[in-house]
Amino acid sequence: MPAVRREVPSLTEKKLLTLEAKANEIREDILRMLTTAGSGHSAGPLGMADIFTALYFHVLHHNAKKPTWAERDRLFLSNGHIAPVRYVTMAHAGYLPKSELTTLRKFGSRLQGHPEARMLPGLENTSGPLGDGSSQAAGTAYAAKMDGAAWHTYCVMSDGELEAGITWEAALFASRNHLHNLTWIIDRNNIQIDGYTEDIMPLEPLHEKFAAFGFHVIEIDGHNIREFVDACDLAKATFEAPTVIIAHTIPGKGVDFMEFEPAWHGKTPKDKTELNAALRQLRTLGGKIASEMD
Amino acid sequence: MPINAAAKLSRKLFAKDIPELPTRNGFGDGLLLLGAKNEKVVVLCADLTESTRVDAFKKAFPERFVQMGVSEQSLAAIAAGMALAGKIPFIASYACFSPGRNWEQIRTTIALPETNVKIAGAHSGVSVGPDGATHQMTEDIALMRVLPNMTVLVPCDAIETRKATVAAGEMHGPVYIRFAREKSPVFTTEKSPFAIGKANILRTGNDVAIIACGPLVYEALLAARDLAKMGVEATVINNASVKPMDEVTILAAAKRCKAVVTVEEAQAAGGMGSAVCELLASEFPCPVERIGLQDVFGQSGTPRELLEHYRLTAPWIVKAAQRVIKMKR
Ligand SMILES: Cc1ncc(C[n+]2csc(CCOP(=O)(O)OP(=O)(O)O)c2C)c(N)n1
Ligand SMILES: [Mg+2]
């Protein structure tokens, strides 16, 4: 049964500007939240703030007040360690009070160090151990296809977890079953824990690999919200094949001393001073504009 | 105080300033010693070089270090292949992923053919802390001890972890060594005995036997000290060699005390305590309480908060001891 296609709405210039501003606010909240937690990951969440903003404020059909709404689009997060970007974006979108962000990684919090679906409605999946999200999303997309459902399944994943065999098992499955209702979004930031991906375990040529696995492949600048929205629209217009959006991002995006630096994979600003230096970077767009707070 | 002199415990045992180190540091130190002694020793790591403490080995013997990336399943099987060609591979990751993710590869390519691979599981237990349940491995002792041919070691502090690492490298056959992320008291010394297959009696008493493994052995000693203040004398056994288990020492203690408490930072079901129960059920049935996770997963929190929340600390060991003593016939 062919699914009814739900369009990605067109993105006006005005809306684009609000999304860009929103992404920057989200980055600020990520840094504040991580500093309060005292442990966690900075690079990935900052790098994916633009895409998460675009997802929750433009692309996804969802309802923060009804996180289990049956017709919602599903967003899986496979690389669970970047949960802070999801928590903050969900707070901005109304899933949880912003005041709750200070509880990240604390005892009794719904905001577990790695996301746990049973704790916070709207998370869709539990993750942290890398690679498992790709298959879960493929399973959900498969079930949706069985039911002729109109909703779309997205899965955010990292480049490091492309080293896990399960990712490619899921790719075979998604392609074999023509899961056109499935879109993978890869945070191609070139870093992992021990260094740069191409030094640890080279992944290139990634585009060709996914194409050979039967995916519709789109490469974008992961900080260009319009490119991302267009890619999501194209993904929905694709029949017969799953889509992978390879989003080239800058780890630690927006904070010069974090950008491109694997050391920031799994650390947080160590104190107020370092936090303020990072926040100032975000407010001045890396020194390009004056800070109103100076 | 009936601390067993032969255990050669630290003179700072109950001092406020007892030094603390994570057990994983002992693993890093042990690998360095082994690497210098035996050229066949190689280390494979799945993108966690610093946190599993194999960075020192990598630095000292770069040609014998293999970076695997985030690929735990092939981490195990590639190590098995290297062992078939004469190497002595140590594979390092977090226990959730190795042996968590690659258990079947370990079963088929390491345990069954008895390849000489050593599996190092870091970040075990709830004391991993803020990372939460997905990263707190509590099922590994159960998973590994049921594998035929597998040796399972759960050392109690950084010094013993170093000794266990060296012993694992010097014996032939598959070994699992478990260690923790958080620092914990270093209460054994260079002179404390350690041997695979041997349990060590740290304290003697006739009222209850507390059998523990891993950093919680220290909590067992604290509990025994508190029990003594109430007139209860406990035997404390460091059961680091979960498999093969020292049945002679454990049975003798059970027979003397007629009541047993087991302590581990893992699921109470299937773990070291279960191994003790299996032994006692056939040789000397007596009351046993198992301290461990009671069929629940962990969560985010500070290590201390979580150890207390899941009732793994000294006061809970004291209560368990009182209960089993009451049940004695
Ligand atoms: C199966 C598994 N193995 C290892 C880890 C430990 N780990 C957490 S993040 C990470 C690095 C992965 O690279 P990537 O996701 O690209 O990191 P980022 O770009 O966010 O820095 C590793 C190895 C894990 N979470 N899961
Ligand atoms: Mg990456």
JSON list of N, CA and C in Angstrom, two decimals, chain A residues 128-178:
[
{"chain": "A", "resi": 128, "resn": "GLY", "atom": "N", "xyz": [23.72, 4.54, 23.20]},
{"chain": "A", "resi": 128, "resn": "GLY", "atom": "CA", "xyz": [25.00, 4.82, 23.87]},
{"chain": "A", "resi": 128, "resn": "GLY", "atom": "C", "xyz": [26.02, 3.86, 23.29]},
{"chain": "A", "resi": 129, "resn": "PRO", "atom": "N", "xyz": [25.75, 2.56, 23.43]},
{"chain": "A", "resi": 129, "resn": "PRO", "atom": "CA", "xyz": [26.54, 1.58, 22.70]},
{"chain": "A", "resi": 129, "resn": "PRO", "atom": "C", "xyz": [26.34, 1.82, 21.20]},
{"chain": "A", "resi": 130, "resn": "LEU", "atom": "N", "xyz": [27.42, 2.10, 20.49]},
{"chain": "A", "resi": 130, "resn": "LEU", "atom": "CA", "xyz": [27.32, 2.63, 19.14]},
{"chain": "A", "resi": 130, "resn": "LEU", "atom": "C", "xyz": [26.85, 1.59, 18.13]},
{"chain": "A", "resi": 131, "resn": "GLY", "atom": "N", "xyz": [26.08, 2.06, 17.15]},
{"chain": "A", "resi": 131, "resn": "GLY", "atom": "CA", "xyz": [25.68, 1.24, 16.02]},
{"chain": "A", "resi": 131, "resn": "GLY", "atom": "C", "xyz": [24.26, 0.71, 16.08]},
{"chain": "A", "resi": 132, "resn": "ASP", "atom": "N", "xyz": [23.71, 0.59, 17.29]},
{"chain": "A", "resi": 132, "resn": "ASP", "atom": "CA", "xyz": [22.41, -0.07, 17.42]},
{"chain": "A", "resi": 132, "resn": "ASP", "atom": "C", "xyz": [21.24, 0.74, 16.86]},
{"chain": "A", "resi": 133, "resn": "GLY", "atom": "N", "xyz": [21.41, 2.06, 16.77]},
{"chain": "A", "resi": 133, "resn": "GLY", "atom": "CA", "xyz": [20.30, 2.90, 16.31]},
{"chain": "A", "resi": 133, "resn": "GLY", "atom": "C", "xyz": [19.93, 2.65, 14.86]},
{"chain": "A", "resi": 134, "resn": "SER", "atom": "N", "xyz": [20.93, 2.38, 14.03]},
{"chain": "A", "resi": 134, "resn": "SER", "atom": "CA", "xyz": [20.67, 2.21, 12.60]},
{"chain": "A", "resi": 134, "resn": "SER", "atom": "C", "xyz": [19.70, 1.04, 12.37]},
{"chain": "A", "resi": 135, "resn": "SER", "atom": "N", "xyz": [19.92, -0.04, 13.07]},
{"chain": "A", "resi": 135, "resn": "SER", "atom": "CA", "xyz": [19.04, -1.20, 12.90]},
{"chain": "A", "resi": 135, "resn": "SER", "atom": "C", "xyz": [17.67, -0.96, 13.50]},
{"chain": "A", "resi": 136, "resn": "GLN", "atom": "N", "xyz": [17.63, -0.31, 14.67]},
{"chain": "A", "resi": 136, "resn": "GLN", "atom": "CA", "xyz": [16.32, -0.06, 15.28]},
{"chain": "A", "resi": 136, "resn": "GLN", "atom": "C", "xyz": [15.47, 0.82, 14.37]},
{"chain": "A", "resi": 137, "resn": "ALA", "atom": "N", "xyz": [16.10, 1.85, 13.80]},
{"chain": "A", "resi": 137, "resn": "ALA", "atom": "CA", "xyz": [15.36, 2.73, 12.91]},
{"chain": "A", "resi": 137, "resn": "ALA", "atom": "C", "xyz": [14.89, 1.97, 11.68]},
{"chain": "A", "resi": 138, "resn": "ALA", "atom": "N", "xyz": [15.73, 1.08, 11.17]},
{"chain": "A", "resi": 138, "resn": "ALA", "atom": "CA", "xyz": [15.34, 0.29, 10.00]},
{"chain": "A", "resi": 138, "resn": "ALA", "atom": "C", "xyz": [14.17, -0.62, 10.34]},
{"chain": "A", "resi": 139, "resn": "GLY", "atom": "N", "xyz": [14.18, -1.18, 11.54]},
{"chain": "A", "resi": 139, "resn": "GLY", "atom": "CA", "xyz": [13.07, -2.04, 11.97]},
{"chain": "A", "resi": 139, "resn": "GLY", "atom": "C", "xyz": [11.77, -1.26, 12.07]},
{"chain": "A", "resi": 140, "resn": "THR", "atom": "N", "xyz": [11.86, -0.06, 12.63]},
{"chain": "A", "resi": 140, "resn": "THR", "atom": "CA", "xyz": [10.66, 0.78, 12.74]},
{"chain": "A", "resi": 140, "resn": "THR", "atom": "C", "xyz": [10.15, 1.17, 11.35]},
{"chain": "A", "resi": 141, "resn": "ALA", "atom": "N", "xyz": [11.06, 1.53, 10.45]},
{"chain": "A", "resi": 141, "resn": "ALA", "atom": "CA", "xyz": [10.66, 1.91, 9.10]},
{"chain": "A", "resi": 141, "resn": "ALA", "atom": "C", "xyz": [10.02, 0.72, 8.38]},
{"chain": "A", "resi": 142, "resn": "TYR", "atom": "N", "xyz": [10.56, -0.45, 8.62]},
{"chain": "A", "resi": 142, "resn": "TYR", "atom": "CA", "xyz": [10.01, -1.66, 8.01]},
{"chain": "A", "resi": 142, "resn": "TYR", "atom": "C", "xyz": [8.56, -1.88, 8.48]},
{"chain": "A", "resi": 143, "resn": "ALA", "atom": "N", "xyz": [8.37, -1.75, 9.81]},
{"chain": "A", "resi": 143, "resn": "ALA", "atom": "CA", "xyz": [7.03, -1.93, 10.36]},
{"chain": "A", "resi": 143, "resn": "ALA", "atom": "C", "xyz": [6.07, -0.88, 9.81]},
{"chain": "A", "resi": 144, "resn": "ALA", "atom": "N", "xyz": [6.57, 0.36, 9.67]},
{"chain": "A", "resi": 144, "resn": "ALA", "atom": "CA", "xyz": [5.74, 1.44, 9.14]},
{"chain": "A", "resi": 144, "resn": "ALA", "atom": "C", "xyz": [5.31, 1.12, 7.71]},
{"chain": "A", "resi": 145, "resn": "LYS", "atom": "N", "xyz": [6.22, 0.54, 6.97]},
{"chain": "A", "resi": 145, "resn": "LYS", "atom": "CA", "xyz": [5.91, 0.18, 5.59]},
{"chain": "A", "resi": 145, "resn": "LYS", "atom": "C", "xyz": [4.86, -0.94, 5.54]},
{"chain": "A", "resi": 146, "resn": "MET", "atom": "N", "xyz": [5.00, -1.89, 6.46]},
{"chain": "A", "resi": 146, "resn": "MET", "atom": "CA", "xyz": [4.00, -2.97, 6.54]},
{"chain": "A", "resi": 146, "resn": "MET", "atom": "C", "xyz": [2.60, -2.40, 6.74]},
{"chain": "A", "resi": 147, "resn": "ASP", "atom": "N", "xyz": [2.55, -1.33, 7.56]},
{"chain": "A", "resi": 147, "resn": "ASP", "atom": "CA", "xyz": [1.25, -0.74, 7.90]},
{"chain": "A", "resi": 147, "resn": "ASP", "atom": "C", "xyz": [0.83, 0.36, 6.94]},
{"chain": "A", "resi": 148, "resn": "GLY", "atom": "N", "xyz": [1.66, 0.68, 5.97]},
{"chain": "A", "resi": 148, "resn": "GLY", "atom": "CA", "xyz": [1.35, 1.78, 5.05]},
{"chain": "A", "resi": 148, "resn": "GLY", "atom": "C", "xyz": [1.26, 3.12, 5.77]},
{"chain": "A", "resi": 149, "resn": "ALA", "atom": "N", "xyz": [2.06, 3.28, 6.80]},
{"chain": "A", "resi": 149, "resn": "ALA", "atom": "CA", "xyz": [2.00, 4.51, 7.61]},
{"chain": "A", "resi": 149, "resn": "ALA", "atom": "C", "xyz": [2.54, 5.71, 6.85]},
{"chain": "A", "resi": 150, "resn": "ALA", "atom": "N", "xyz": [2.06, 6.89, 7.18]},
{"chain": "A", "resi": 150, "resn": "ALA", "atom": "CA", "xyz": [2.46, 8.10, 6.47]},
{"chain": "A", "resi": 150, "resn": "ALA", "atom": "C", "xyz": [3.71, 8.73, 7.07]},
{"chain": "A", "resi": 151, "resn": "TRP", "atom": "N", "xyz": [4.06, 8.35, 8.27]},
{"chain": "A", "resi": 151, "resn": "TRP", "atom": "CA", "xyz": [5.19, 9.01, 8.92]},
{"chain": "A", "resi": 151, "resn": "TRP", "atom": "C", "xyz": [6.54, 8.49, 8.43]},
{"chain": "A", "resi": 152, "resn": "HIS", "atom": "N", "xyz": [7.57, 9.29, 8.70]},
{"chain": "A", "resi": 152, "resn": "HIS", "atom": "CA", "xyz": [8.92, 9.01, 8.21]},
{"chain": "A", "resi": 152, "resn": "HIS", "atom": "C", "xyz": [9.82, 8.68, 9.40]},
{"chain": "A", "resi": 153, "resn": "THR", "atom": "N", "xyz": [10.81, 7.85, 9.19]},
{"chain": "A", "resi": 153, "resn": "THR", "atom": "CA", "xyz": [11.76, 7.51, 10.27]},
{"chain": "A", "resi": 153, "resn": "THR", "atom": "C", "xyz": [13.13, 8.09, 9.94]},
{"chain": "A", "resi": 154, "resn": "TYR", "atom": "N", "xyz": [13.67, 8.84, 10.91]},
{"chain": "A", "resi": 154, "resn": "TYR", "atom": "CA", "xyz": [15.01, 9.42, 10.77]},
{"chain": "A", "resi": 154, "resn": "TYR", "atom": "C", "xyz": [15.92, 8.77, 11.80]},
{"chain": "A", "resi": 155, "resn": "CYS", "atom": "N", "xyz": [17.18, 8.67, 11.47]},
{"chain": "A", "resi": 155, "resn": "CYS", "atom": "CA", "xyz": [18.14, 8.20, 12.47]},
{"chain": "A", "resi": 155, "resn": "CYS", "atom": "C", "xyz": [19.40, 9.04, 12.38]},
{"chain": "A", "resi": 156, "resn": "VAL", "atom": "N", "xyz": [19.72, 9.71, 13.48]},
{"chain": "A", "resi": 156, "resn": "VAL", "atom": "CA", "xyz": [20.98, 10.45, 13.54]},
{"chain": "A", "resi": 156, "resn": "VAL", "atom": "C", "xyz": [22.06, 9.49, 14.03]},
{"chain": "A", "resi": 157, "resn": "MET", "atom": "N", "xyz": [23.16, 9.47, 13.34]},
{"chain": "A", "resi": 157, "resn": "MET", "atom": "CA", "xyz": [24.27, 8.60, 13.73]},
{"chain": "A", "resi": 157, "resn": "MET", "atom": "C", "xyz": [25.60, 9.31, 13.51]},
{"chain": "A", "resi": 158, "resn": "SER", "atom": "N", "xyz": [26.68, 8.72, 14.00]},
{"chain": "A", "resi": 158, "resn": "SER", "atom": "CA", "xyz": [27.98, 9.38, 13.90]},
{"chain": "A", "resi": 158, "resn": "SER", "atom": "C", "xyz": [28.86, 8.69, 12.88]},
{"chain": "A", "resi": 159, "resn": "ASP", "atom": "N", "xyz": [29.98, 9.32, 12.55]},
{"chain": "A", "resi": 159, "resn": "ASP", "atom": "CA", "xyz": [30.90, 8.65, 11.63]},
{"chain": "A", "resi": 159, "resn": "ASP", "atom": "C", "xyz": [31.68, 7.54, 12.35]},
{"chain": "A", "resi": 160, "resn": "GLY", "atom": "N", "xyz": [32.02, 7.77, 13.64]},
{"chain": "A", "resi": 160, "resn": "GLY", "atom": "CA", "xyz": [32.75, 6.72, 14.38]},
{"chain": "A", "resi": 160, "resn": "GLY", "atom": "C", "xyz": [31.98, 5.41, 14.38]},
{"chain": "A", "resi": 161, "resn": "GLU", "atom": "N", "xyz": [30.67, 5.49, 14.49]},
{"chain": "A", "resi": 161, "resn": "GLU", "atom": "CA", "xyz": [29.92, 4.23, 14.59]},
{"chain": "A", "resi": 161, "resn": "GLU", "atom": "C", "xyz": [29.75, 3.53, 13.25]},
{"chain": "A", "resi": 162, "resn": "LEU", "atom": "N", "xyz": [30.23, 4.16, 12.18]},
{"chain": "A", "resi": 162, "resn": "LEU", "atom": "CA", "xyz": [30.23, 3.45, 10.90]},
{"chain": "A", "resi": 162, "resn": "LEU", "atom": "C", "xyz": [31.29, 2.35, 10.91]},
{"chain": "A", "resi": 163, "resn": "GLU", "atom": "N", "xyz": [32.15, 2.36, 11.93]},
{"chain": "A", "resi": 163, "resn": "GLU", "atom": "CA", "xyz": [33.14, 1.29, 12.07]},
{"chain": "A", "resi": 163, "resn": "GLU", "atom": "C", "xyz": [32.51, 0.02, 12.66]},
{"chain": "A", "resi": 164, "resn": "ALA", "atom": "N", "xyz": [31.31, 0.15, 13.20]},
{"chain": "A", "resi": 164, "resn": "ALA", "atom": "CA", "xyz": [30.64, -1.00, 13.81]},
{"chain": "A", "resi": 164, "resn": "ALA", "atom": "C", "xyz": [29.94, -1.81, 12.72]},
{"chain": "A", "resi": 165, "resn": "GLY", "atom": "N", "xyz": [30.16, -3.10, 12.71]},
{"chain": "A", "resi": 165, "resn": "GLY", "atom": "CA", "xyz": [29.59, -3.96, 11.68]},
{"chain": "A", "resi": 165, "resn": "GLY", "atom": "C", "xyz": [28.08, -3.85, 11.56]},
{"chain": "A", "resi": 166, "resn": "ILE", "atom": "N", "xyz": [27.39, -3.67, 12.68]},
{"chain": "A", "resi": 166, "resn": "ILE", "atom": "CA", "xyz": [25.93, -3.65, 12.66]},
{"chain": "A", "resi": 166, "resn": "ILE", "atom": "C", "xyz": [25.40, -2.56, 11.73]},
{"chain": "A", "resi": 167, "resn": "THR", "atom": "N", "xyz": [26.12, -1.46, 11.60]},
{"chain": "A", "resi": 167, "resn": "THR", "atom": "CA", "xyz": [25.67, -0.38, 10.72]},
{"chain": "A", "resi": 167, "resn": "THR", "atom": "C", "xyz": [25.49, -0.91, 9.30]},
{"chain": "A", "resi": 168, "resn": "TRP", "atom": "N", "xyz": [26.43, -1.72, 8.88]},
{"chain": "A", "resi": 168, "resn": "TRP", "atom": "CA", "xyz": [26.38, -2.20, 7.49]},
{"chain": "A", "resi": 168, "resn": "TRP", "atom": "C", "xyz": [25.42, -3.36, 7.34]},
{"chain": "A", "resi": 169, "resn": "GLU", "atom": "N", "xyz": [25.17, -4.08, 8.42]},
{"chain": "A", "resi": 169, "resn": "GLU", "atom": "CA", "xyz": [24.12, -5.09, 8.39]},
{"chain": "A", "resi": 169, "resn": "GLU", "atom": "C", "xyz": [22.78, -4.38, 8.22]},
{"chain": "A", "resi": 170, "resn": "ALA", "atom": "N", "xyz": [22.61, -3.28, 8.93]},
{"chain": "A", "resi": 170, "resn": "ALA", "atom": "CA", "xyz": [21.37, -2.50, 8.82]},
{"chain": "A", "resi": 170, "resn": "ALA", "atom": "C", "xyz": [21.25, -1.91, 7.41]},
{"chain": "A", "resi": 171, "resn": "ALA", "atom": "N", "xyz": [22.37, -1.49, 6.85]},
{"chain": "A", "resi": 171, "resn": "ALA", "atom": "CA", "xyz": [22.34, -0.91, 5.50]},
{"chain": "A", "resi": 171, "resn": "ALA", "atom": "C", "xyz": [21.88, -1.95, 4.48]},
{"chain": "A", "resi": 172, "resn": "LEU", "atom": "N", "xyz": [22.38, -3.16, 4.60]},
{"chain": "A", "resi": 172, "resn": "LEU", "atom": "CA", "xyz": [21.95, -4.23, 3.70]},
{"chain": "A", "resi": 172, "resn": "LEU", "atom": "C", "xyz": [20.44, -4.43, 3.80]},
{"chain": "A", "resi": 173, "resn": "PHE", "atom": "N", "xyz": [19.96, -4.45, 5.04]},
{"chain": "A", "resi": 173, "resn": "PHE", "atom": "CA", "xyz": [18.54, -4.70, 5.30]},
{"chain": "A", "resi": 173, "resn": "PHE", "atom": "C", "xyz": [17.67, -3.56, 4.73]},
{"chain": "A", "resi": 174, "resn": "ALA", "atom": "N", "xyz": [18.09, -2.33, 5.00]},
{"chain": "A", "resi": 174, "resn": "ALA", "atom": "CA", "xyz": [17.29, -1.17, 4.57]},
{"chain": "A", "resi": 174, "resn": "ALA", "atom": "C", "xyz": [17.20, -1.14, 3.05]},
{"chain": "A", "resi": 175, "resn": "SER", "atom": "N", "xyz": [18.29, -1.47, 2.41]},
{"chain": "A", "resi": 175, "resn": "SER", "atom": "CA", "xyz": [18.33, -1.44, 0.95]},
{"chain": "A", "resi": 175, "resn": "SER", "atom": "C", "xyz": [17.52, -2.61, 0.38]},
{"chain": "A", "resi": 176, "resn": "ARG", "atom": "N", "xyz": [17.74, -3.80, 0.91]},
{"chain": "A", "resi": 176, "resn": "ARG", "atom": "CA", "xyz": [17.02, -4.99, 0.48]},
{"chain": "A", "resi": 176, "resn": "ARG", "atom": "C", "xyz": [15.50, -4.79, 0.55]},
{"chain": "A", "resi": 177, "resn": "ASN", "atom": "N", "xyz": [15.07, -4.06, 1.58]},
{"chain": "A", "resi": 177, "resn": "ASN", "atom": "CA", "xyz": [13.64, -3.88, 1.79]},
{"chain": "A", "resi": 177, "resn": "ASN", "atom": "C", "xyz": [13.11, -2.54, 1.29]},
{"chain": "A", "resi": 178, "resn": "HIS", "atom": "N", "xyz": [13.94, -1.86, 0.50]},
{"chain": "A", "resi": 178, "resn": "HIS", "atom": "CA", "xyz": [13.50, -0.62, -0.16]},
{"chain": "A", "resi": 178, "resn": "HIS", "atom": "C", "xyz": [12.87, 0.36, 0.82]}
]
